[in-house]
C-alpha cells in the first residue's frame, strides 16, 4: 500500500507507478523415458524456453468537477425548435423594455376633505410572454455582427461507382470571431450511406484549429438521411477571423445508381459569445454509376 500527496493542475497527467512481471516457461517434448536420460535427451527430446515480460502503468489525470450553480442567467426563458431543427437559445430579458407604471400621486394633506380625489390612471398591461420572447429574439438577431460565413460542400459535383467509398469536404470561409458551427446536413439515404464524420484529414487540417487549438467534433445520424454536426473550439478561447479551410470531412459509400444530393439545410455559425453569425449553405450532387 502506497500513501502519497501530490498537487496537480486540471488536466495535468501524473504517473503514479506500475507493475512489472517477468515470467519464464520451459517445455519439453519427446520420447517418453528417453527424453529424461542424460545425453540421450538431446537426441530424443526438444526443449523450448519462453520469456514473457508484462508491464502495467498507472496514470491519473485529474479534472475539476464544480458544483451546480444556478443564477439569474439559468432561470431565463428559452425558445426551442421543432423535431427536425432542435436548438436552444437563451433569451436576454434585459433587452425587453420593461413597462414602467406612472408613479402614484398622493393627495396634499392640506386639501379639503370634500375635494374629490383625482381619477387614477390605470397602467398599460404588460406585454405577453410570447411578445417578449419574439422581441428578444429579434434583438439577438440584430446583434449578430460580422460578415457572413460561407459553408460550401466540396466537390459540388462528382461521379462515383456503386460500392465505392469517397469523401466530401465542408469548407468554411469568412466571418469574424468564428467559434463553432452547429449545422444540419441532409443526404439521399436511398443511394448513400454515411460512414463517418471526421474533423480533418492529413491533407485538409481543420480551419478552427489553425492556431494549434484542439477542435471538438460530434455528430448524430438518424439513419434516414439527416445528420447533425457540431464543431467548436475549446471553451475560453477566442474565435478566428477571416480564416478559410476545411471544417469537417464526410465519408460516404455509394450503394445505388442514380443522382444523390447532399445539402447543408441549416447553416449555423456562432462566435465566442455564442451569438449567431449570418451564414450560407450549399448543395452538392453525386452521380452514381
PDB file of C-alpha atoms in Angstrom:
ATOM      1  CA  UNK A   1       0.000   0.000   0.000  1.00  0.00           C
ATOM      2  CA  UNK A   2       1.344   3.431  -1.027  1.00  0.00           C
ATOM      3  CA  UNK A   3       0.111   6.710   0.516  1.00  0.00           C
ATOM      4  CA  UNK A   4       1.275   9.948  -1.061  1.00  0.00           C
ATOM      5  CA  UNK A   5       0.097  13.521  -1.622  1.00  0.00           C
ATOM      6  CA  UNK A   6       0.578  15.288  -4.952  1.00  0.00           C
ATOM      7  CA  UNK A   7      -0.556  18.639  -6.353  1.00  0.00           C
ATOM      8  CA  UNK A   8      -1.658  18.775  -9.991  1.00  0.00           C
ATOM      9  CA  UNK A   9      -3.362  21.220 -12.309  1.00  0.00           C
ATOM     10  CA  UNK A  10      -6.655  20.497 -14.004  1.00  0.00           C
ATOM     11  CA  UNK A  11      -5.917  18.004 -16.810  1.00  0.00           C
ATOM     12  CA  UNK A  12      -2.244  17.548 -15.835  1.00  0.00           C
ATOM     13  CA  UNK A  13      -1.239  13.842 -16.085  1.00  0.00           C
ATOM     14  CA  UNK A  14       0.779  12.164 -13.356  1.00  0.00           C
ATOM     15  CA  UNK A  15       2.454   8.754 -13.402  1.00  0.00           C
ATOM     16  CA  UNK A  16       1.704   7.010 -10.108  1.00  0.00           C
ATOM     17  CA  UNK A  17       3.592   3.776 -10.630  1.00  0.00           C
ATOM     18  CA  UNK A  18       3.498   0.445 -12.372  1.00  0.00           C
ATOM     19  CA  UNK A  19       3.782  -3.321 -12.111  1.00  0.00           C
ATOM     20  CA  UNK A  20       6.446  -5.300 -13.999  1.00  0.00           C
ATOM     21  CA  UNK A  21       6.020  -9.054 -14.353  1.00  0.00           C
ATOM     22  CA  UNK A  22       8.739 -11.383 -15.710  1.00  0.00           C
ATOM     23  CA  UNK A  23       7.823 -14.995 -16.480  1.00  0.00           C
ATOM     24  CA  UNK A  24       9.991 -17.813 -17.902  1.00  0.00           C
ATOM     25  CA  UNK A  25       8.374 -21.036 -19.184  1.00  0.00           C
ATOM     26  CA  UNK A  26      10.225 -24.261 -20.076  1.00  0.00           C
ATOM     27  CA  UNK A  27       8.544 -27.010 -22.142  1.00  0.00           C
ATOM     28  CA  UNK A  28       9.987 -30.441 -23.053  1.00  0.00           C
ATOM     29  CA  UNK A  29       8.577 -32.738 -25.748  1.00  0.00           C
ATOM     30  CA  UNK A  30       9.979 -36.057 -26.995  1.00  0.00           C
ATOM     31  CA  UNK A  31      10.067 -39.849 -26.500  1.00  0.00           C
ATOM     32  CA  UNK A  32       8.846 -40.850 -23.034  1.00  0.00           C
ATOM     33  CA  UNK A  33      11.630 -42.277 -20.903  1.00  0.00           C
ATOM     34  CA  UNK A  34      14.458 -41.444 -23.287  1.00  0.00           C
ATOM     35  CA  UNK A  35      13.733 -37.740 -23.025  1.00  0.00           C
ATOM     36  CA  UNK A  36      14.807 -37.768 -19.331  1.00  0.00           C
ATOM     37  CA  UNK A  37      18.072 -39.763 -19.737  1.00  0.00           C
ATOM     38  CA  UNK A  38      21.339 -37.821 -19.648  1.00  0.00           C
ATOM     39  CA  UNK A  39      22.988 -37.286 -23.032  1.00  0.00           C
ATOM     40  CA  UNK A  40      20.202 -39.223 -24.803  1.00  0.00           C
ATOM     41  CA  UNK A  41      17.684 -36.497 -24.054  1.00  0.00           C
ATOM     42  CA  UNK A  42      19.403 -34.239 -26.574  1.00  0.00           C
ATOM     43  CA  UNK A  43      18.640 -36.793 -29.346  1.00  0.00           C
ATOM     44  CA  UNK A  44      15.118 -37.868 -28.342  1.00  0.00           C
ATOM     45  CA  UNK A  45      13.580 -34.617 -26.979  1.00  0.00           C
ATOM     46  CA  UNK A  46      13.048 -30.949 -27.767  1.00  0.00           C
ATOM     47  CA  UNK A  47      13.256 -28.161 -25.219  1.00  0.00           C
ATOM     48  CA  UNK A  48      11.607 -24.773 -25.627  1.00  0.00           C
ATOM     49  CA  UNK A  49      12.087 -21.679 -23.496  1.00  0.00           C
ATOM     50  CA  UNK A  50       9.558 -18.788 -23.493  1.00  0.00           C
ATOM     51  CA  UNK A  51      10.143 -15.479 -21.711  1.00  0.00           C
ATOM     52  CA  UNK A  52       7.219 -13.076 -21.123  1.00  0.00           C
ATOM     53  CA  UNK A  53       7.542  -9.516 -19.802  1.00  0.00           C
ATOM     54  CA  UNK A  54       4.380  -7.598 -18.824  1.00  0.00           C
ATOM     55  CA  UNK A  55       4.223  -4.029 -17.572  1.00  0.00           C
ATOM     56  CA  UNK A  56       1.192  -2.143 -16.224  1.00  0.00           C
ATOM     57  CA  UNK A  57       1.425   1.624 -15.738  1.00  0.00           C
ATOM     58  CA  UNK A  58      -0.987   3.630 -13.539  1.00  0.00           C
ATOM     59  CA  UNK A  59      -1.618   7.149 -14.831  1.00  0.00           C
ATOM     60  CA  UNK A  60      -4.007   9.679 -13.260  1.00  0.00           C
ATOM     61  CA  UNK A  61      -5.397  12.778 -14.988  1.00  0.00           C
ATOM     62  CA  UNK A  62      -7.459  14.941 -12.580  1.00  0.00           C
ATOM     63  CA  UNK A  63     -10.359  17.156 -13.642  1.00  0.00           C
ATOM     64  CA  UNK A  64     -12.153  19.713 -11.505  1.00  0.00           C
ATOM     65  CA  UNK A  65     -15.871  18.960 -11.180  1.00  0.00           C
ATOM     66  CA  UNK A  66     -17.651  22.017  -9.909  1.00  0.00           C
ATOM     67  CA  UNK A  67     -20.985  22.017  -8.166  1.00  0.00           C
ATOM     68  CA  UNK A  68     -24.046  23.275  -9.989  1.00  0.00           C
ATOM     69  CA  UNK A  69     -24.570  26.998  -9.648  1.00  0.00           C
ATOM     70  CA  UNK A  70     -27.962  28.392 -10.567  1.00  0.00           C
ATOM     71  CA  UNK A  71     -28.048  32.125 -11.222  1.00  0.00           C
ATOM     72  CA  UNK A  72     -30.347  34.563 -12.984  1.00  0.00           C
ATOM     73  CA  UNK A  73     -28.986  33.538 -16.386  1.00  0.00           C
ATOM     74  CA  UNK A  74     -30.012  29.903 -15.750  1.00  0.00           C
ATOM     75  CA  UNK A  75     -33.570  30.968 -14.939  1.00  0.00           C
ATOM     76  CA  UNK A  76     -34.129  32.848 -18.186  1.00  0.00           C
ATOM     77  CA  UNK A  77     -36.761  31.667 -20.621  1.00  0.00           C
ATOM     78  CA  UNK A  78     -35.634  29.780 -23.721  1.00  0.00           C
ATOM     79  CA  UNK A  79     -37.172  29.087 -27.096  1.00  0.00           C
ATOM     80  CA  UNK A  80     -36.995  25.633 -28.643  1.00  0.00           C
ATOM     81  CA  UNK A  81     -37.113  24.384 -32.201  1.00  0.00           C
ATOM     82  CA  UNK A  82     -39.004  21.571 -33.918  1.00  0.00           C
ATOM     83  CA  UNK A  83     -38.154  17.873 -34.121  1.00  0.00           C
ATOM     84  CA  UNK A  84     -36.219  18.499 -37.339  1.00  0.00           C
ATOM     85  CA  UNK A  85     -34.495  21.634 -36.085  1.00  0.00           C
ATOM     86  CA  UNK A  86     -33.549  21.337 -32.421  1.00  0.00           C
ATOM     87  CA  UNK A  87     -31.986  24.445 -30.928  1.00  0.00           C
ATOM     88  CA  UNK A  88     -31.902  26.134 -27.519  1.00  0.00           C
ATOM     89  CA  UNK A  89     -31.167  29.843 -27.293  1.00  0.00           C
ATOM     90  CA  UNK A  90     -31.284  31.864 -24.057  1.00  0.00           C
ATOM     91  CA  UNK A  91     -33.468  34.958 -24.119  1.00  0.00           C
ATOM     92  CA  UNK A  92     -31.936  38.042 -22.561  1.00  0.00           C
ATOM     93  CA  UNK A  93     -34.926  39.549 -20.806  1.00  0.00           C
ATOM     94  CA  UNK A  94     -32.965  42.702 -20.063  1.00  0.00           C
ATOM     95  CA  UNK A  95     -33.215  43.590 -23.754  1.00  0.00           C
ATOM     96  CA  UNK A  96     -37.005  43.807 -23.486  1.00  0.00           C
ATOM     97  CA  UNK A  97     -38.036  47.282 -22.390  1.00  0.00           C
ATOM     98  CA  UNK A  98     -39.919  46.931 -19.086  1.00  0.00           C
ATOM     99  CA  UNK A  99     -43.336  48.503 -18.737  1.00  0.00           C
ATOM    100  CA  UNK A 100     -42.924  51.424 -16.321  1.00  0.00           C
ATOM    101  CA  UNK A 101     -46.048  52.353 -14.413  1.00  0.00           C
ATOM    102  CA  UNK A 102     -46.582  56.039 -13.662  1.00  0.00           C
ATOM    103  CA  UNK A 103     -45.894  56.875 -10.001  1.00  0.00           C
ATOM    104  CA  UNK A 104     -48.915  57.237  -7.785  1.00  0.00           C
ATOM    105  CA  UNK A 105     -49.706  60.852  -6.926  1.00  0.00           C
ATOM    106  CA  UNK A 106     -50.515  61.373  -3.283  1.00  0.00           C
ATOM    107  CA  UNK A 107     -53.122  63.974  -2.424  1.00  0.00           C
ATOM    108  CA  UNK A 108     -51.809  67.007  -0.474  1.00  0.00           C
ATOM    109  CA  UNK A 109     -52.559  66.880   3.238  1.00  0.00           C
ATOM    110  CA  UNK A 110     -53.873  70.440   3.215  1.00  0.00           C
ATOM    111  CA  UNK A 111     -56.592  69.688   0.665  1.00  0.00           C
ATOM    112  CA  UNK A 112     -60.154  69.867   1.987  1.00  0.00           C
ATOM    113  CA  UNK A 113     -61.833  66.579   2.736  1.00  0.00           C
ATOM    114  CA  UNK A 114     -64.666  67.388   0.358  1.00  0.00           C
ATOM    115  CA  UNK A 115     -62.319  67.710  -2.653  1.00  0.00           C
ATOM    116  CA  UNK A 116     -62.813  64.628  -4.890  1.00  0.00           C
ATOM    117  CA  UNK A 117     -59.687  62.545  -5.453  1.00  0.00           C
ATOM    118  CA  UNK A 118     -58.291  62.617  -8.988  1.00  0.00           C
ATOM    119  CA  UNK A 119     -59.118  59.617 -11.088  1.00  0.00           C
ATOM    120  CA  UNK A 120     -56.246  57.104 -11.022  1.00  0.00           C
ATOM    121  CA  UNK A 121     -54.685  56.280 -14.351  1.00  0.00           C
ATOM    122  CA  UNK A 122     -54.509  52.554 -14.925  1.00  0.00           C
ATOM    123  CA  UNK A 123     -51.091  51.362 -16.137  1.00  0.00           C
ATOM    124  CA  UNK A 124     -50.848  49.754 -19.519  1.00  0.00           C
ATOM    125  CA  UNK A 125     -50.969  45.938 -19.441  1.00  0.00           C
ATOM    126  CA  UNK A 126     -47.552  44.290 -19.562  1.00  0.00           C
ATOM    127  CA  UNK A 127     -46.530  42.604 -22.785  1.00  0.00           C
ATOM    128  CA  UNK A 128     -47.303  38.920 -23.134  1.00  0.00           C
ATOM    129  CA  UNK A 129     -44.611  36.278 -22.767  1.00  0.00           C
ATOM    130  CA  UNK A 130     -44.802  35.404 -26.466  1.00  0.00           C
ATOM    131  CA  UNK A 131     -44.346  39.051 -27.484  1.00  0.00           C
ATOM    132  CA  UNK A 132     -41.413  39.417 -25.080  1.00  0.00           C
ATOM    133  CA  UNK A 133     -39.758  36.292 -26.465  1.00  0.00           C
ATOM    134  CA  UNK A 134     -40.254  37.462 -30.042  1.00  0.00           C
ATOM    135  CA  UNK A 135     -38.812  40.879 -29.239  1.00  0.00           C
ATOM    136  CA  UNK A 136     -35.807  39.301 -27.520  1.00  0.00           C
ATOM    137  CA  UNK A 137     -35.163  37.019 -30.499  1.00  0.00           C
ATOM    138  CA  UNK A 138     -35.333  39.993 -32.831  1.00  0.00           C
ATOM    139  CA  UNK A 139     -32.821  41.907 -30.713  1.00  0.00           C
ATOM    140  CA  UNK A 140     -30.454  38.945 -30.624  1.00  0.00           C
ATOM    141  CA  UNK A 141     -30.606  38.544 -34.396  1.00  0.00           C
ATOM    142  CA  UNK A 142     -29.954  42.245 -34.871  1.00  0.00           C
ATOM    143  CA  UNK A 143     -26.870  41.992 -32.641  1.00  0.00           C
ATOM    144  CA  UNK A 144     -25.286  39.326 -34.862  1.00  0.00           C
ATOM    145  CA  UNK A 145     -22.230  41.104 -36.172  1.00  0.00           C
ATOM    146  CA  UNK A 146     -19.518  40.370 -38.659  1.00  0.00           C
ATOM    147  CA  UNK A 147     -19.537  39.437 -42.342  1.00  0.00           C
ATOM    148  CA  UNK A 148     -21.465  36.325 -43.402  1.00  0.00           C
ATOM    149  CA  UNK A 149     -19.772  32.930 -43.303  1.00  0.00           C
ATOM    150  CA  UNK A 150     -19.911  30.600 -46.293  1.00  0.00           C
ATOM    151  CA  UNK A 151     -20.240  26.819 -45.773  1.00  0.00           C
ATOM    152  CA  UNK A 152     -19.554  25.033 -49.056  1.00  0.00           C
ATOM    153  CA  UNK A 153     -19.640  21.315 -49.946  1.00  0.00           C
ATOM    154  CA  UNK A 154     -16.642  20.226 -51.999  1.00  0.00           C
ATOM    155  CA  UNK A 155     -16.664  18.926 -54.647  1.00  0.00           C
ATOM    156  CA  UNK A 156     -20.040  20.321 -55.759  1.00  0.00           C
ATOM    157  CA  UNK A 157     -20.334  17.536 -58.362  1.00  0.00           C
ATOM    158  CA  UNK A 158     -18.640  14.147 -58.569  1.00  0.00           C
ATOM    159  CA  UNK A 159     -19.045  10.763 -60.217  1.00  0.00           C
ATOM    160  CA  UNK A 160     -18.713   7.584 -58.162  1.00  0.00           C
ATOM    161  CA  UNK A 161     -19.167   3.874 -58.784  1.00  0.00           C
ATOM    162  CA  UNK A 162     -21.625   1.720 -56.875  1.00  0.00           C
ATOM    163  CA  UNK A 163     -19.951   0.280 -53.772  1.00  0.00           C
ATOM    164  CA  UNK A 164     -17.110   2.813 -53.721  1.00  0.00           C
ATOM    165  CA  UNK A 165     -16.189   4.970 -50.741  1.00  0.00           C
ATOM    166  CA  UNK A 166     -15.475   8.662 -51.198  1.00  0.00           C
ATOM    167  CA  UNK A 167     -15.007  11.845 -49.147  1.00  0.00           C
ATOM    168  CA  UNK A 168     -16.838  15.145 -49.262  1.00  0.00           C
ATOM    169  CA  UNK A 169     -15.478  18.240 -47.527  1.00  0.00           C
ATOM    170  CA  UNK A 170     -17.370  21.022 -45.756  1.00  0.00           C
ATOM    171  CA  UNK A 171     -15.275  24.167 -46.339  1.00  0.00           C
ATOM    172  CA  UNK A 172     -15.741  27.366 -44.356  1.00  0.00           C
ATOM    173  CA  UNK A 173     -14.625  30.870 -45.345  1.00  0.00           C
ATOM    174  CA  UNK A 174     -15.142  34.380 -43.983  1.00  0.00           C
ATOM    175  CA  UNK A 175     -16.556  35.595 -40.706  1.00  0.00           C
ATOM    176  CA  UNK A 176     -15.277  37.385 -37.614  1.00  0.00           C
ATOM    177  CA  UNK A 177     -14.693  35.714 -34.234  1.00  0.00           C
ATOM    178  CA  UNK A 178     -15.868  32.308 -35.509  1.00  0.00           C
ATOM    179  CA  UNK A 179     -16.006  29.879 -32.553  1.00  0.00           C
ATOM    180  CA  UNK A 180     -18.218  26.970 -33.623  1.00  0.00           C
ATOM    181  CA  UNK A 181     -20.552  25.675 -36.301  1.00  0.00           C
ATOM    182  CA  UNK A 182     -23.572  23.547 -35.296  1.00  0.00           C
ATOM    183  CA  UNK A 183     -25.188  22.663 -38.620  1.00  0.00           C
ATOM    184  CA  UNK A 184     -27.540  20.118 -40.191  1.00  0.00           C
ATOM    185  CA  UNK A 185     -26.704  18.136 -43.332  1.00  0.00           C
ATOM    186  CA  UNK A 186     -29.211  16.146 -45.362  1.00  0.00           C
ATOM    187  CA  UNK A 187     -28.284  13.406 -47.871  1.00  0.00           C
ATOM    188  CA  UNK A 188     -30.116  10.865 -50.037  1.00  0.00           C
ATOM    189  CA  UNK A 189     -30.109   7.783 -47.789  1.00  0.00           C
ATOM    190  CA  UNK A 190     -31.519   5.587 -50.573  1.00  0.00           C
ATOM    191  CA  UNK A 191     -28.324   5.977 -52.596  1.00  0.00           C
ATOM    192  CA  UNK A 192     -25.714   6.975 -49.993  1.00  0.00           C
ATOM    193  CA  UNK A 193     -24.557   5.606 -46.648  1.00  0.00           C
ATOM    194  CA  UNK A 194     -22.741   7.894 -44.215  1.00  0.00           C
ATOM    195  CA  UNK A 195     -19.648   6.061 -42.945  1.00  0.00           C
ATOM    196  CA  UNK A 196     -18.117   8.677 -40.640  1.00  0.00           C
ATOM    197  CA  UNK A 197     -17.635  12.391 -39.946  1.00  0.00           C
ATOM    198  CA  UNK A 198     -14.047  13.482 -39.186  1.00  0.00           C
ATOM    199  CA  UNK A 199     -12.721  16.839 -38.097  1.00  0.00           C
ATOM    200  CA  UNK A 200      -9.880  16.735 -40.650  1.00  0.00           C
ATOM    201  CA  UNK A 201      -7.570  14.503 -42.659  1.00  0.00           C
ATOM    202  CA  UNK A 202      -3.800  14.640 -43.321  1.00  0.00           C
ATOM    203  CA  UNK A 203      -4.207  16.909 -46.353  1.00  0.00           C
ATOM    204  CA  UNK A 204      -7.043  19.070 -45.014  1.00  0.00           C
ATOM    205  CA  UNK A 205      -6.455  20.343 -41.431  1.00  0.00           C
ATOM    206  CA  UNK A 206      -9.421  21.767 -39.557  1.00  0.00           C
ATOM    207  CA  UNK A 207      -9.875  25.507 -40.042  1.00  0.00           C
ATOM    208  CA  UNK A 208     -10.955  26.019 -36.396  1.00  0.00           C
ATOM    209  CA  UNK A 209      -7.622  24.629 -35.191  1.00  0.00           C
ATOM    210  CA  UNK A 210      -5.270  26.701 -37.335  1.00  0.00           C
ATOM    211  CA  UNK A 211      -3.759  28.277 -34.229  1.00  0.00           C
ATOM    212  CA  UNK A 212      -2.983  24.899 -32.642  1.00  0.00           C
ATOM    213  CA  UNK A 213      -6.180  24.593 -30.570  1.00  0.00           C
ATOM    214  CA  UNK A 214      -7.964  21.251 -30.364  1.00  0.00           C
ATOM    215  CA  UNK A 215     -11.302  21.061 -32.193  1.00  0.00           C
ATOM    216  CA  UNK A 216     -14.233  19.160 -30.691  1.00  0.00           C
ATOM    217  CA  UNK A 217     -16.457  17.476 -33.295  1.00  0.00           C
ATOM    218  CA  UNK A 218     -19.620  15.474 -32.622  1.00  0.00           C
ATOM    219  CA  UNK A 219     -22.281  14.212 -34.997  1.00  0.00           C
ATOM    220  CA  UNK A 220     -25.582  12.355 -34.810  1.00  0.00           C
ATOM    221  CA  UNK A 221     -27.036  10.459 -37.781  1.00  0.00           C
ATOM    222  CA  UNK A 222     -30.680   9.392 -37.587  1.00  0.00           C
ATOM    223  CA  UNK A 223     -30.187   6.803 -40.346  1.00  0.00           C
ATOM    224  CA  UNK A 224     -32.767   8.467 -42.597  1.00  0.00           C
ATOM    225  CA  UNK A 225     -30.513  10.981 -44.286  1.00  0.00           C
ATOM    226  CA  UNK A 226     -30.341  13.659 -41.581  1.00  0.00           C
ATOM    227  CA  UNK A 227     -27.125  14.256 -39.656  1.00  0.00           C
ATOM    228  CA  UNK A 228     -26.460  16.965 -37.073  1.00  0.00           C
ATOM    229  CA  UNK A 229     -22.813  18.109 -36.866  1.00  0.00           C
ATOM    230  CA  UNK A 230     -21.289  20.410 -34.253  1.00  0.00           C
ATOM    231  CA  UNK A 231     -17.666  21.615 -34.440  1.00  0.00           C
ATOM    232  CA  UNK A 232     -16.294  24.059 -31.865  1.00  0.00           C
ATOM    233  CA  UNK A 233     -13.110  25.409 -30.353  1.00  0.00           C
ATOM    234  CA  UNK A 234     -12.125  24.802 -26.685  1.00  0.00           C
ATOM    235  CA  UNK A 235     -14.063  26.803 -24.062  1.00  0.00           C
ATOM    236  CA  UNK A 236     -12.428  30.060 -23.041  1.00  0.00           C
ATOM    237  CA  UNK A 237     -10.639  30.620 -26.367  1.00  0.00           C
ATOM    238  CA  UNK A 238     -11.314  33.371 -28.863  1.00  0.00           C
ATOM    239  CA  UNK A 239     -12.790  32.800 -32.278  1.00  0.00           C
ATOM    240  CA  UNK A 240     -10.967  33.030 -35.593  1.00  0.00           C
ATOM    241  CA  UNK A 241     -11.429  35.847 -38.087  1.00  0.00           C
ATOM    242  CA  UNK A 242     -11.032  35.786 -41.846  1.00  0.00           C
ATOM    243  CA  UNK A 243      -9.986  32.131 -41.959  1.00  0.00           C
ATOM    244  CA  UNK A 244     -10.817  29.641 -44.673  1.00  0.00           C
ATOM    245  CA  UNK A 245     -10.368  25.887 -44.841  1.00  0.00           C
ATOM    246  CA  UNK A 246     -11.977  22.539 -44.089  1.00  0.00           C
ATOM    247  CA  UNK A 247     -14.496  22.376 -41.243  1.00  0.00           C
ATOM    248  CA  UNK A 248     -15.218  18.627 -41.384  1.00  0.00           C
ATOM    249  CA  UNK A 249     -14.870  15.612 -43.698  1.00  0.00           C
ATOM    250  CA  UNK A 250     -17.884  13.446 -44.645  1.00  0.00           C
ATOM    251  CA  UNK A 251     -17.161   9.871 -45.737  1.00  0.00           C
ATOM    252  CA  UNK A 252     -19.916   8.257 -47.834  1.00  0.00           C
ATOM    253  CA  UNK A 253     -20.418   4.928 -49.575  1.00  0.00           C
ATOM    254  CA  UNK A 254     -22.355   4.775 -52.841  1.00  0.00           C
ATOM    255  CA  UNK A 255     -24.897   1.970 -52.625  1.00  0.00           C
ATOM    256  CA  UNK A 256     -27.313   2.511 -55.542  1.00  0.00           C
ATOM    257  CA  UNK A 257     -27.019   4.093 -59.013  1.00  0.00           C
ATOM    258  CA  UNK A 258     -28.552   7.472 -59.706  1.00  0.00           C
ATOM    259  CA  UNK A 259     -28.129  11.104 -58.709  1.00  0.00           C
ATOM    260  CA  UNK A 260     -27.819  11.657 -54.954  1.00  0.00           C
ATOM    261  CA  UNK A 261     -27.952  15.099 -53.382  1.00  0.00           C
ATOM    262  CA  UNK A 262     -26.123  16.307 -50.266  1.00  0.00           C
ATOM    263  CA  UNK A 263     -27.147  19.687 -48.804  1.00  0.00           C
ATOM    264  CA  UNK A 264     -26.418  21.836 -45.761  1.00  0.00           C
ATOM    265  CA  UNK A 265     -30.005  22.503 -44.698  1.00  0.00           C
ATOM    266  CA  UNK A 266     -29.292  24.601 -41.601  1.00  0.00           C
ATOM    267  CA  UNK A 267     -26.016  26.536 -41.778  1.00  0.00           C
ATOM    268  CA  UNK A 268     -25.356  27.931 -38.289  1.00  0.00           C
ATOM    269  CA  UNK A 269     -22.151  29.639 -37.106  1.00  0.00           C
ATOM    270  CA  UNK A 270     -21.594  31.161 -33.656  1.00  0.00           C
ATOM    271  CA  UNK A 271     -18.975  33.483 -32.218  1.00  0.00           C
ATOM    272  CA  UNK A 272     -17.145  33.203 -28.889  1.00  0.00           C
ATOM    273  CA  UNK A 273     -20.151  34.787 -27.110  1.00  0.00           C
ATOM    274  CA  UNK A 274     -22.442  32.093 -28.583  1.00  0.00           C
ATOM    275  CA  UNK A 275     -24.200  34.678 -30.722  1.00  0.00           C
ATOM    276  CA  UNK A 276     -25.256  33.639 -34.247  1.00  0.00           C
ATOM    277  CA  UNK A 277     -23.321  34.879 -37.272  1.00  0.00           C
ATOM    278  CA  UNK A 278     -25.028  35.082 -40.683  1.00  0.00           C
ATOM    279  CA  UNK A 279     -24.098  32.003 -42.719  1.00  0.00           C
ATOM    280  CA  UNK A 280     -24.965  30.483 -46.077  1.00  0.00           C
ATOM    281  CA  UNK A 281     -25.020  26.795 -47.061  1.00  0.00           C
ATOM    282  CA  UNK A 282     -24.664  24.889 -50.321  1.00  0.00           C
ATOM    283  CA  UNK A 283     -25.667  21.706 -52.120  1.00  0.00           C
ATOM    284  CA  UNK A 284     -23.714  19.005 -53.954  1.00  0.00           C
ATOM    285  CA  UNK A 285     -24.733  16.263 -56.384  1.00  0.00           C
ATOM    286  CA  UNK A 286     -23.129  12.813 -56.659  1.00  0.00           C
ATOM    287  CA  UNK A 287     -23.642  10.844 -59.899  1.00  0.00           C
ATOM    288  CA  UNK A 288     -23.525   7.134 -59.013  1.00  0.00           C
ATOM    289  CA  UNK A 289     -22.920   4.692 -61.840  1.00  0.00           C
TER     290      UNK A 289
END
